[in-house]
């Protein structure tokens, strides 16, 4: 009797692409029962890992302060209840700035989860190592700092044009080439062109005055740009290959790479290199401003707030949460930064791990509504009216020269409420505030995007 697929299924194997070749080999070599079992051992599949029957516990450090926030908070809690059934997860927390990011069960912004021996690319998403850096410019005129910063930074799509690129260190390029996920000359070329760029969306360059010292401070906010997005895409593909083999019930967004595999080790190393690239990116911009003003910095510190942090075999995934515990940051040089919105101070904070925060604090003010919902709610006003009302007394600039009302203060949660809940839940301590002078953001990059201009020309 010919050996067939049903026999493989009876022996406990799940249908797979190797079935055809295995059946051919067994039949052509007339393997007996013992030989069949020995031959098939190479295809032995691990037992499927089921979802947790009930969601693992998570700490809720958020509550609705007014009616408009109820829907947001309910969605955050509901999505966390689905998320916390993911097999690798052991605990989690949501911060006062939390808001949903996608389908139910996907980690919300302002979410922290602890996974055992697993890295989840979907939990850090494409903007790997979104982070903030502060440089103290002493008693420099804030307008001079903002003007100099405007002349050297770069917002919008893509990288810098040739002749305007900031150098990527040779050491980092060499390290990329030694990593399985980053050893791609096209990716390295993109990493070089994106050095010294800030992207779009909620990324910014902020100048303000320290309440404590009166010194002028520059703060930048951006992530790993296209290199990070490329690593995320590769990581999700690998994670979903593992998911199909070991935990098909897990949502695609929540797939993971086991750390104790070759892929897991390589991905972890790639994350650290992307972290170094992002820090180098911030540093390039800050140093260029110092050079333009012929100044030397008085102080500098930074922290990421969208990353994966390792403690033994536990991996803390922070999707928009500020790490407080020193064990999470090998290059810690100072306190942490929490920006709120362009019209509010950047908070300089410190804190320790406790049962509510898991070693993290909020990363900003979050949103109650989507960008499109916010724009609809202001449709009765002109863009200029909204801008003038919300930025009065501040030097607010959009790199594209197109105002983006979805990044103005009213697009975000109440900074006052977020600060009140930081104190209420004992998440961290505010040491200083960088009071706003001005800010640069990308602006509405969709309005006059290059590809839209090309379409107009083709029609003409």
PDB file of C-alpha atoms in Angstrom, residues 107 313 374:
ATOM      1  CA  UNK A 107      -0.982  47.028  21.746  1.00  0.00           C
ATOM      2  CA  UNK A 313      14.638  36.354  29.971  1.00  0.00           C
ATOM      3  CA  UNK A 374     -10.083  66.050  15.014  1.00  0.00           C
TER       4      UNK A 374
END
